[in-house]
mmCIF file of N, CA and C in Angstrom:
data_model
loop_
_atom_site.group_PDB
_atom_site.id
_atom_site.type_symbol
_atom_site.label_atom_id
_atom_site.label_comp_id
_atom_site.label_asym_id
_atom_site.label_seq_id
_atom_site.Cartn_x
_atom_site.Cartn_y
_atom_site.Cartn_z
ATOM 1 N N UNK A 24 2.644 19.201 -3.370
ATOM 2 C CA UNK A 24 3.963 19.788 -3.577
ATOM 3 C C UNK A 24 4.124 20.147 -5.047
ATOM 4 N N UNK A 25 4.871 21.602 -5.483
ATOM 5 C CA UNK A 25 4.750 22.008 -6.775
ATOM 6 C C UNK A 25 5.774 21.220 -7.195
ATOM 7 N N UNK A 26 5.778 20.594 -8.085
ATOM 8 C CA UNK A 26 7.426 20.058 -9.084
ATOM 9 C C UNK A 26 7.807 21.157 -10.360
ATOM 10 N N UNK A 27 9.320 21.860 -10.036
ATOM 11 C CA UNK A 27 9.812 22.576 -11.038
ATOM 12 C C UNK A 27 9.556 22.081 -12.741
ATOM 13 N N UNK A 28 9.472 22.815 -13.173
ATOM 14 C CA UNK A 28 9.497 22.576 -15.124
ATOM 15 C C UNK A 28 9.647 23.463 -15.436
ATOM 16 N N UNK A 29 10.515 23.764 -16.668
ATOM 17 C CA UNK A 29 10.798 24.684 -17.396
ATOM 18 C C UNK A 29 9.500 25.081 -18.424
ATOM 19 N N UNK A 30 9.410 26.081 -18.952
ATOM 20 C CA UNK A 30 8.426 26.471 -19.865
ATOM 21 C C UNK A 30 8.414 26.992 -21.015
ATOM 22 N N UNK A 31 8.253 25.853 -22.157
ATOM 23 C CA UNK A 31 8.446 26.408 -23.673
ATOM 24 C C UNK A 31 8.155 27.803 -23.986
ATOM 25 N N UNK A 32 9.172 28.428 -24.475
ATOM 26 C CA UNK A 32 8.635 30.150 -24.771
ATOM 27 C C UNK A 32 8.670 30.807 -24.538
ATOM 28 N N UNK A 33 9.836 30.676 -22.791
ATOM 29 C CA UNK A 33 9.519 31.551 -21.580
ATOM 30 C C UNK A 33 11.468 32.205 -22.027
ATOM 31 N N UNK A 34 12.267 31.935 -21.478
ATOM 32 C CA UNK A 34 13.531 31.964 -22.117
ATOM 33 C C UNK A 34 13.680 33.121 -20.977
ATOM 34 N N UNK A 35 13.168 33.173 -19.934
ATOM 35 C CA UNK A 35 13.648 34.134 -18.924
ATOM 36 C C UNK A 35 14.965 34.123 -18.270
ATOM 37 N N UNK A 36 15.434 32.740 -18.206
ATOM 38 C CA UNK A 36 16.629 32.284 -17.614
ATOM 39 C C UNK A 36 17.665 32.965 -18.353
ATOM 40 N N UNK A 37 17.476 32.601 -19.772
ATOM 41 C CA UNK A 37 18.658 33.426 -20.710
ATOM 42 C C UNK A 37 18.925 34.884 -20.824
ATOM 43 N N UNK A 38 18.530 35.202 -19.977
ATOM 44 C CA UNK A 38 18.960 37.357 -19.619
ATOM 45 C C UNK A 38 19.676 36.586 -18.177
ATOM 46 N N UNK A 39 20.754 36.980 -19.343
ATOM 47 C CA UNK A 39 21.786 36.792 -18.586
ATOM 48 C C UNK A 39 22.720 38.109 -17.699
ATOM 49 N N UNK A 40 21.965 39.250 -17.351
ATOM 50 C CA UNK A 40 22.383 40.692 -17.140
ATOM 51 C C UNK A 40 23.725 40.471 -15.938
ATOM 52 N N UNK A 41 25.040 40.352 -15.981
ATOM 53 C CA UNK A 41 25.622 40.268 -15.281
ATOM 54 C C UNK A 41 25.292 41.270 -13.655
ATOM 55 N N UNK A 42 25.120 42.514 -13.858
ATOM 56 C CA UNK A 42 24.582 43.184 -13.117
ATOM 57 C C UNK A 42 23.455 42.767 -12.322
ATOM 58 N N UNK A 43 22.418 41.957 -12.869
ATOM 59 C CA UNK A 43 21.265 41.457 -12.118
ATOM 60 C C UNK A 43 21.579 40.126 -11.011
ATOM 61 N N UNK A 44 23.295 39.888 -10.990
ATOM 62 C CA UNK A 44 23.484 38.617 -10.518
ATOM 63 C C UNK A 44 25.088 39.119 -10.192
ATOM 64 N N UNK A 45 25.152 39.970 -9.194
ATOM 65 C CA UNK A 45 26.221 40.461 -8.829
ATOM 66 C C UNK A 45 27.059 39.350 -7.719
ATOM 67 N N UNK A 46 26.444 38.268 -8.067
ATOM 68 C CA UNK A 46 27.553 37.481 -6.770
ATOM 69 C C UNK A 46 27.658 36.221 -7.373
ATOM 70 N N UNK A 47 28.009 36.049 -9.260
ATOM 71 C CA UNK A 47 28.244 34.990 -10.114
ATOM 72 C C UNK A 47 29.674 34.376 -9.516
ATOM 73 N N UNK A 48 30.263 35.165 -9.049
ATOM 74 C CA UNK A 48 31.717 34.620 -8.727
ATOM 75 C C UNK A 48 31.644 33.594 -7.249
ATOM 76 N N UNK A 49 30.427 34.069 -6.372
ATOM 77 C CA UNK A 49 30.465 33.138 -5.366
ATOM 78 C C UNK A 49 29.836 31.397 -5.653
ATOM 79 N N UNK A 50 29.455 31.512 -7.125
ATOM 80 C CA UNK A 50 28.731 30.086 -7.257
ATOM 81 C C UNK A 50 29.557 29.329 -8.618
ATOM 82 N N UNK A 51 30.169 30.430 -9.292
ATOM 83 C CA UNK A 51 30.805 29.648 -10.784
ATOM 84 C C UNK A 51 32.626 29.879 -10.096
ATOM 85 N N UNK A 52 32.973 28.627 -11.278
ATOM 86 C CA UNK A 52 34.457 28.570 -11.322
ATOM 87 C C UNK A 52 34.959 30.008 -11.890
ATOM 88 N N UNK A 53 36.447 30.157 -11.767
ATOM 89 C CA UNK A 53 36.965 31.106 -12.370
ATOM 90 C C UNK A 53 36.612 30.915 -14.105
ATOM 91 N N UNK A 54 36.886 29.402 -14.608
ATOM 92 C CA UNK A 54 36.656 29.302 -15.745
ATOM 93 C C UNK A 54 34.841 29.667 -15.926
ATOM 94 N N UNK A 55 34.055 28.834 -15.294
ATOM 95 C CA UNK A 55 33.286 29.337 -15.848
ATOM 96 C C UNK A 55 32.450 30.509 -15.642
ATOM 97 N N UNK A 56 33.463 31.078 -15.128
ATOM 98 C CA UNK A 56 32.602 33.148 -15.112
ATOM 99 C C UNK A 56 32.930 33.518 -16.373
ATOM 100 N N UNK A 57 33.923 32.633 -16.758
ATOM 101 C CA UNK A 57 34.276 33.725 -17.690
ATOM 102 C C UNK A 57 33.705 33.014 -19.353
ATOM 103 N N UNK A 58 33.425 32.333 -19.073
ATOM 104 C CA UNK A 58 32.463 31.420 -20.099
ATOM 105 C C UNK A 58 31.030 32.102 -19.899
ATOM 106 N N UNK A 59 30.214 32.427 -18.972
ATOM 107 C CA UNK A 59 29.174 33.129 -18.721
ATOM 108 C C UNK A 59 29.620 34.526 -19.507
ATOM 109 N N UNK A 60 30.491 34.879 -18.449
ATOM 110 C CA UNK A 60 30.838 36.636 -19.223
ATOM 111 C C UNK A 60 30.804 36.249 -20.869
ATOM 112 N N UNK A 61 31.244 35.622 -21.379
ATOM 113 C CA UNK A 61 31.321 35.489 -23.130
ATOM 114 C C UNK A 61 30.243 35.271 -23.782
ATOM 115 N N UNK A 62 29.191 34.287 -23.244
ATOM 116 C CA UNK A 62 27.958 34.492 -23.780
ATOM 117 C C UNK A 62 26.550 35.389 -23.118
ATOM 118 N N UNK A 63 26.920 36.511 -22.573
ATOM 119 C CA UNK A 63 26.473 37.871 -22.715
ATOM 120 C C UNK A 63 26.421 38.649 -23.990
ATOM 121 N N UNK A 64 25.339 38.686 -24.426
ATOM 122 C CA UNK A 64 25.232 39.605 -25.628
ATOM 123 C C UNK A 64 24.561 41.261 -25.601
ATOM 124 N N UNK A 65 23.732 41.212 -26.807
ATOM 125 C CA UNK A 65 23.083 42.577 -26.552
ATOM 126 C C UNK A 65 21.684 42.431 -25.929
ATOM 127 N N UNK A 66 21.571 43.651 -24.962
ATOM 128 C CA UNK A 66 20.494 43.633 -23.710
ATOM 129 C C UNK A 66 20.853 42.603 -22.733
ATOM 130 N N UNK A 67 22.077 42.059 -22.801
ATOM 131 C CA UNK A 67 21.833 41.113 -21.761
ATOM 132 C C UNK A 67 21.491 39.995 -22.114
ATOM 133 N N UNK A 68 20.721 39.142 -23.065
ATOM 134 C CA UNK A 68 20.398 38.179 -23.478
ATOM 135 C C UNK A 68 21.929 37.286 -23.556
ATOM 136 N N UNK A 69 21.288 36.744 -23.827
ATOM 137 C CA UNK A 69 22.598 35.376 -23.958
ATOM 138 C C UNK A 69 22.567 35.266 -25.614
ATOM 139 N N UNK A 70 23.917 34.986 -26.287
ATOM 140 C CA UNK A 70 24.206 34.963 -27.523
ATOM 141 C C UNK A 70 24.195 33.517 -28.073
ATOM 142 N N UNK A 71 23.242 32.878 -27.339
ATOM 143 C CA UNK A 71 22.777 31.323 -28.012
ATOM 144 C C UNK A 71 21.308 31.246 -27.821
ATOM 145 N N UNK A 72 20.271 32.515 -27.484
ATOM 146 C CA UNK A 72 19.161 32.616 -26.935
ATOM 147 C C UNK A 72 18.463 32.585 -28.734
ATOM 148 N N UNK A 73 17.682 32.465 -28.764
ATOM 149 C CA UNK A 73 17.007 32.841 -30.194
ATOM 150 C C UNK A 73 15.809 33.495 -29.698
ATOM 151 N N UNK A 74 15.557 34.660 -29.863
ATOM 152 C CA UNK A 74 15.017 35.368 -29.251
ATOM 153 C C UNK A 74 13.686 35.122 -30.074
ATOM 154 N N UNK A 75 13.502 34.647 -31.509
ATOM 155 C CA UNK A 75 12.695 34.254 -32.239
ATOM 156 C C UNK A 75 11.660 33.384 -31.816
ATOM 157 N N UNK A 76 12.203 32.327 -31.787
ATOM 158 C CA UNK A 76 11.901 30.925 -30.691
ATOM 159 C C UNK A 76 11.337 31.043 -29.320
ATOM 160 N N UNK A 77 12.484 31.592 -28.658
ATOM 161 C CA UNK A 77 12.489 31.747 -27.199
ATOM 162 C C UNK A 77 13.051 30.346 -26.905
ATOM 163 N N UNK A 78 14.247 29.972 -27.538
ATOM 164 C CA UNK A 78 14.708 28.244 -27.301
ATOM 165 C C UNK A 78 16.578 28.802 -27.843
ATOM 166 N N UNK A 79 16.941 28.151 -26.982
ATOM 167 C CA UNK A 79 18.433 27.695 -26.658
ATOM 168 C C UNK A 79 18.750 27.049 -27.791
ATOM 169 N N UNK A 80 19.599 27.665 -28.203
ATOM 170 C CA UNK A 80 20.194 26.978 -29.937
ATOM 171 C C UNK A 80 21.648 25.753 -29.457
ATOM 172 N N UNK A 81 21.652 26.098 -28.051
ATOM 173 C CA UNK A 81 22.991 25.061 -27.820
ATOM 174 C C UNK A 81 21.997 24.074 -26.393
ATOM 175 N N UNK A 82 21.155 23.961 -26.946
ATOM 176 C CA UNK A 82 20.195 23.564 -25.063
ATOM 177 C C UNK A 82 21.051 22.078 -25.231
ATOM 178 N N UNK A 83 21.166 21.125 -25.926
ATOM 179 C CA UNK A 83 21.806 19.781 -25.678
ATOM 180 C C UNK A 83 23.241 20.180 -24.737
ATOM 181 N N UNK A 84 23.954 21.365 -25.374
ATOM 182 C CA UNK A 84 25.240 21.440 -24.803
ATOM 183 C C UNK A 84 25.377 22.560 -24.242
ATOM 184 N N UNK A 85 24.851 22.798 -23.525
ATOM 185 C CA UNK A 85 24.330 24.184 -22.728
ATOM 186 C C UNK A 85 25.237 23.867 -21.604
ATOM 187 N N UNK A 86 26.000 25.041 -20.505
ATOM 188 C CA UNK A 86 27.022 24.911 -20.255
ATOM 189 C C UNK A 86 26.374 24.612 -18.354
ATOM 190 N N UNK A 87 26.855 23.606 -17.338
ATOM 191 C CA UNK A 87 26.096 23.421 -16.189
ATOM 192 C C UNK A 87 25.347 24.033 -15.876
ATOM 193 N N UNK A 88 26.080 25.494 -15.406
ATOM 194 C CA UNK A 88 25.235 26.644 -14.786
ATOM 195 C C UNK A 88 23.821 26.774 -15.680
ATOM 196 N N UNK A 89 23.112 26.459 -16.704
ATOM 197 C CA UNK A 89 22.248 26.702 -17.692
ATOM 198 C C UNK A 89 21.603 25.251 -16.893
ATOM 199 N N UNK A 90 22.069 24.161 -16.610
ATOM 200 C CA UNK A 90 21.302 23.515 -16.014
ATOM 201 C C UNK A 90 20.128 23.517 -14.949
ATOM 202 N N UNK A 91 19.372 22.875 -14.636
ATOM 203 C CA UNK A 91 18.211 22.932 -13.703
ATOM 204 C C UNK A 91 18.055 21.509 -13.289
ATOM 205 N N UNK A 92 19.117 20.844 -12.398
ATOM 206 C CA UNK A 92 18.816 19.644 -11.871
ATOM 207 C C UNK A 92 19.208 19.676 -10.674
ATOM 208 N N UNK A 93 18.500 18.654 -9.925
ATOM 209 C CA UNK A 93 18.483 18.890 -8.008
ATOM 210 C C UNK A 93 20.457 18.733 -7.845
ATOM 211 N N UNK A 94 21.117 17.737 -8.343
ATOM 212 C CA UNK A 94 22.447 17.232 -8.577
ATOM 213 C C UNK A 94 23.766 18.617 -8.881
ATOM 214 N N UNK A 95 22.813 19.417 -9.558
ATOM 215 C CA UNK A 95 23.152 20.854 -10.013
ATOM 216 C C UNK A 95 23.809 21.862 -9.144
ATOM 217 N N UNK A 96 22.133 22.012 -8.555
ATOM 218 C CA UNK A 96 21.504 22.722 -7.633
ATOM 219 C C UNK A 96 22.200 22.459 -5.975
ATOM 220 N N UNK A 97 22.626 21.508 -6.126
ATOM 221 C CA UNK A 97 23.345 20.943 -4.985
ATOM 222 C C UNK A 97 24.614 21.775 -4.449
ATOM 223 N N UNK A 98 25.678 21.419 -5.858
ATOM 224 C CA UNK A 98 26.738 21.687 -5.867
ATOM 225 C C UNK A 98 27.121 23.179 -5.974
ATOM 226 N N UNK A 99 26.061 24.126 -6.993
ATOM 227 C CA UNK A 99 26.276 25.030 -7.035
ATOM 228 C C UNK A 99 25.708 26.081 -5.725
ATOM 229 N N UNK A 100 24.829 25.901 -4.757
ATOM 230 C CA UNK A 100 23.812 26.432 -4.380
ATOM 231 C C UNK A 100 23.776 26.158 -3.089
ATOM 232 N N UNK A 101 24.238 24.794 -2.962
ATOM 233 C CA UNK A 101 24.171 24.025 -1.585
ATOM 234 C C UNK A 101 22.899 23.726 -1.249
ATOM 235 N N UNK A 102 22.195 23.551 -2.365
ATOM 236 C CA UNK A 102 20.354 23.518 -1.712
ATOM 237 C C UNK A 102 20.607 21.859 -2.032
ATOM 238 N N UNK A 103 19.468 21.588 -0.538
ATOM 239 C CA UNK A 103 19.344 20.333 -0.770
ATOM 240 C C UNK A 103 18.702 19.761 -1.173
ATOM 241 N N UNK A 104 19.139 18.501 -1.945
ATOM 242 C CA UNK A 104 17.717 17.768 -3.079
ATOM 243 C C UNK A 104 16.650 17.805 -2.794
ATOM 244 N N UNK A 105 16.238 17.840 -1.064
ATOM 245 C CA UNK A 105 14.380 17.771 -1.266
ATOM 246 C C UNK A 105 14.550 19.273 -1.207
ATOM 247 N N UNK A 106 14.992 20.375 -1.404
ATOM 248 C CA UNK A 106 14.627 21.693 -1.309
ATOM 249 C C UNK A 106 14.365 21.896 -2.997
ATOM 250 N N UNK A 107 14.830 21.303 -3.744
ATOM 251 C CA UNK A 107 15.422 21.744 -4.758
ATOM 252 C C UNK A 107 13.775 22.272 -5.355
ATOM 253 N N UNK A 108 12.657 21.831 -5.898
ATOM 254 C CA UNK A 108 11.662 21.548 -6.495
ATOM 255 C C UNK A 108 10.969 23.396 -5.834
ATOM 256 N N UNK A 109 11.679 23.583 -4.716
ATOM 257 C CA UNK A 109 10.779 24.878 -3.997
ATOM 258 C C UNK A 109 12.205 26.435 -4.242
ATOM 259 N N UNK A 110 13.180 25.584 -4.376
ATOM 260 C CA UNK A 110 13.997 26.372 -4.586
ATOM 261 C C UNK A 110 14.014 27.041 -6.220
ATOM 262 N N UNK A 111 13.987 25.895 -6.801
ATOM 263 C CA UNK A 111 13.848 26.355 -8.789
ATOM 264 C C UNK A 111 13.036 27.110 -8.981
ATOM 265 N N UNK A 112 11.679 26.807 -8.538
ATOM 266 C CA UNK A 112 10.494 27.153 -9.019
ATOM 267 C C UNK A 112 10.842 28.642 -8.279
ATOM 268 N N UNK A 113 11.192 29.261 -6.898
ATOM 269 C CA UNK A 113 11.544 30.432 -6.823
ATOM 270 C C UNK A 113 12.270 31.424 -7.885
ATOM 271 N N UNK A 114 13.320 30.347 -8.013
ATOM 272 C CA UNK A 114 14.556 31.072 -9.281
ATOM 273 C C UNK A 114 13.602 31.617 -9.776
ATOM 274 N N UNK A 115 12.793 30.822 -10.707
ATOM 275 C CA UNK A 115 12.058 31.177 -11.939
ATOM 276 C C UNK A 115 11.351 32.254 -11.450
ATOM 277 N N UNK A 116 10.375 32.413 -10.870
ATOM 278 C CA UNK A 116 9.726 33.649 -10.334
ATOM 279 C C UNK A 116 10.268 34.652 -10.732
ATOM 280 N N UNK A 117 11.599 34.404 -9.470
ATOM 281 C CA UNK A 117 11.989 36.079 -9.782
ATOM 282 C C UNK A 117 12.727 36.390 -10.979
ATOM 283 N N UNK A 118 13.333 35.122 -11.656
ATOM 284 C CA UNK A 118 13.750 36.018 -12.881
ATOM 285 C C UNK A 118 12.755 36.159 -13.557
ATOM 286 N N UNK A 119 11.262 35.779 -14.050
ATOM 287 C CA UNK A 119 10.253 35.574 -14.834
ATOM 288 C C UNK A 119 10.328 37.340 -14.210
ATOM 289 N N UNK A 120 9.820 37.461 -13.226
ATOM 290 C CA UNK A 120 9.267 39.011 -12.948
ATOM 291 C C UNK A 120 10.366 39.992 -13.276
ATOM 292 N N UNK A 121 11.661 39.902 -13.207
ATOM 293 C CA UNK A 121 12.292 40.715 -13.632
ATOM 294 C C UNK A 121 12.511 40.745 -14.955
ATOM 295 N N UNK A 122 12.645 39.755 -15.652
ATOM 296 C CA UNK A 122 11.913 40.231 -17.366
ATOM 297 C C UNK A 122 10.865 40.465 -18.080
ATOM 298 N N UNK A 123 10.315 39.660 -17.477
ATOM 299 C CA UNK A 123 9.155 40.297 -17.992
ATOM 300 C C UNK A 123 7.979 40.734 -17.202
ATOM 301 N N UNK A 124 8.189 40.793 -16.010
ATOM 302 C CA UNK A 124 7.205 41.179 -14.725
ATOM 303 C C UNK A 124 6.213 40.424 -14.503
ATOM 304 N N UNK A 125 5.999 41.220 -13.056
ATOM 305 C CA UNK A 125 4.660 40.340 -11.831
ATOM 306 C C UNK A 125 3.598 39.776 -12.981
ATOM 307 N N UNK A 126 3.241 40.674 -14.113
ATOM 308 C CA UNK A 126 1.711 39.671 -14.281
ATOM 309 C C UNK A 126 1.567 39.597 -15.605
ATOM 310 N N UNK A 127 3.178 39.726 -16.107
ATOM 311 C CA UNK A 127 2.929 39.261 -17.563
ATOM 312 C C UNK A 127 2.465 37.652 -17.813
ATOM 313 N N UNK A 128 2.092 37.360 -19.534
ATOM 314 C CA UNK A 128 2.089 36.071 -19.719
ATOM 315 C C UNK A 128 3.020 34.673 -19.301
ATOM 316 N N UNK A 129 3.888 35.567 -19.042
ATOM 317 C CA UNK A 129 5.256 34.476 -18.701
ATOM 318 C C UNK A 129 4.674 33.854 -17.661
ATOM 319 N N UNK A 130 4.644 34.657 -16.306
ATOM 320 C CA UNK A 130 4.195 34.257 -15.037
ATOM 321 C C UNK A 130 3.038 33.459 -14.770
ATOM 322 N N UNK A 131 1.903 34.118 -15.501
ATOM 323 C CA UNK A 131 1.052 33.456 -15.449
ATOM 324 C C UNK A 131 0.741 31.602 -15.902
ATOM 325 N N UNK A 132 1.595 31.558 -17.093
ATOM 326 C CA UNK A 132 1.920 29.996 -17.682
ATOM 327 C C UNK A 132 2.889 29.399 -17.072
ATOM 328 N N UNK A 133 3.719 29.979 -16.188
ATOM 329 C CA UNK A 133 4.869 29.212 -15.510
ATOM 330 C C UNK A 133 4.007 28.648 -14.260
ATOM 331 N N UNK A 134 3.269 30.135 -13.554
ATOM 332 C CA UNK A 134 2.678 29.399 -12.659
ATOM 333 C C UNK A 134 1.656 28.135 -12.828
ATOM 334 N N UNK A 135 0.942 28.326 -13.941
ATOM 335 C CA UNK A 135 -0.217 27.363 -14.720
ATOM 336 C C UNK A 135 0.480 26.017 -14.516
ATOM 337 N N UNK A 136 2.105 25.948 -14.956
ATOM 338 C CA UNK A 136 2.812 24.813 -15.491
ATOM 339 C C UNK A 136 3.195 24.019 -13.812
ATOM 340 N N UNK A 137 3.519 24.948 -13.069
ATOM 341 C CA UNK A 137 3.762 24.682 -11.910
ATOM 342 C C UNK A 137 3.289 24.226 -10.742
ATOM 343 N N UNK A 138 2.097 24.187 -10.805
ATOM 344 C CA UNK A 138 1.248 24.028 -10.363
ATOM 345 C C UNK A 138 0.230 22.162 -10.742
ATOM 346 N N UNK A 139 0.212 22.584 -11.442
ATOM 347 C CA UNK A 139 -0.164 20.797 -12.150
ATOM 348 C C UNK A 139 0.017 20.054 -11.251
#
């Protein structure tokens, strides 16, 4: 069984393209859509992303939805804890491929990481 992990460097999660996630309102509060909507920046990135890095300048206080825990994943998603590990690792996919695509480096080290 694969176990989800995030991947130093990858920062795919943080394209935050409202457009690419046209049904934010069926999973976030009113408050926090609109906390999402605010840290939208330019291209879409998120305005705590360090694009330098590829690391979250607020990751300690990073706001739920930025979270990745089965407890999370639950509430927001309705996926259930043993789904969760097959469910993340999907997330990641497809946002990995939609930023940076099917067979960039991203994918390839997420899958590397994922796999372990």
């Amino acid at each position: 069984m694969a176990t989800w992990r995030c991947v130093k460097f990858c920062g795919a999660c943080c394209h935050l393209e409202p457009r690419d996630r046209p049904d934010l309102d069926k999973y976030l509060s009113p408050e926090e859509l609109e906390l999402y909507l605010s840290m939208v920046g330019e291209g879409g990135w998120c305005n705590h992303f360090d694009r330098s890095t590829r690391e979250c300048t607020i990751y300690e206080r990073r706001p739920r939805f930025c979270r990745v825990k089965p407890d999370i994943f639950q509430q927001m998603y309705s996926v259930d804890v043993a789904e969760f590990n097959d469910f993340a690792i999907e997330c990641c996919r497809q946002q990995i491929q939609g930023v940076y695509g099917k067979n960039g480096l991203e994918m390839h080290r997420y899958n590397g990481e994922v796999s372990k």
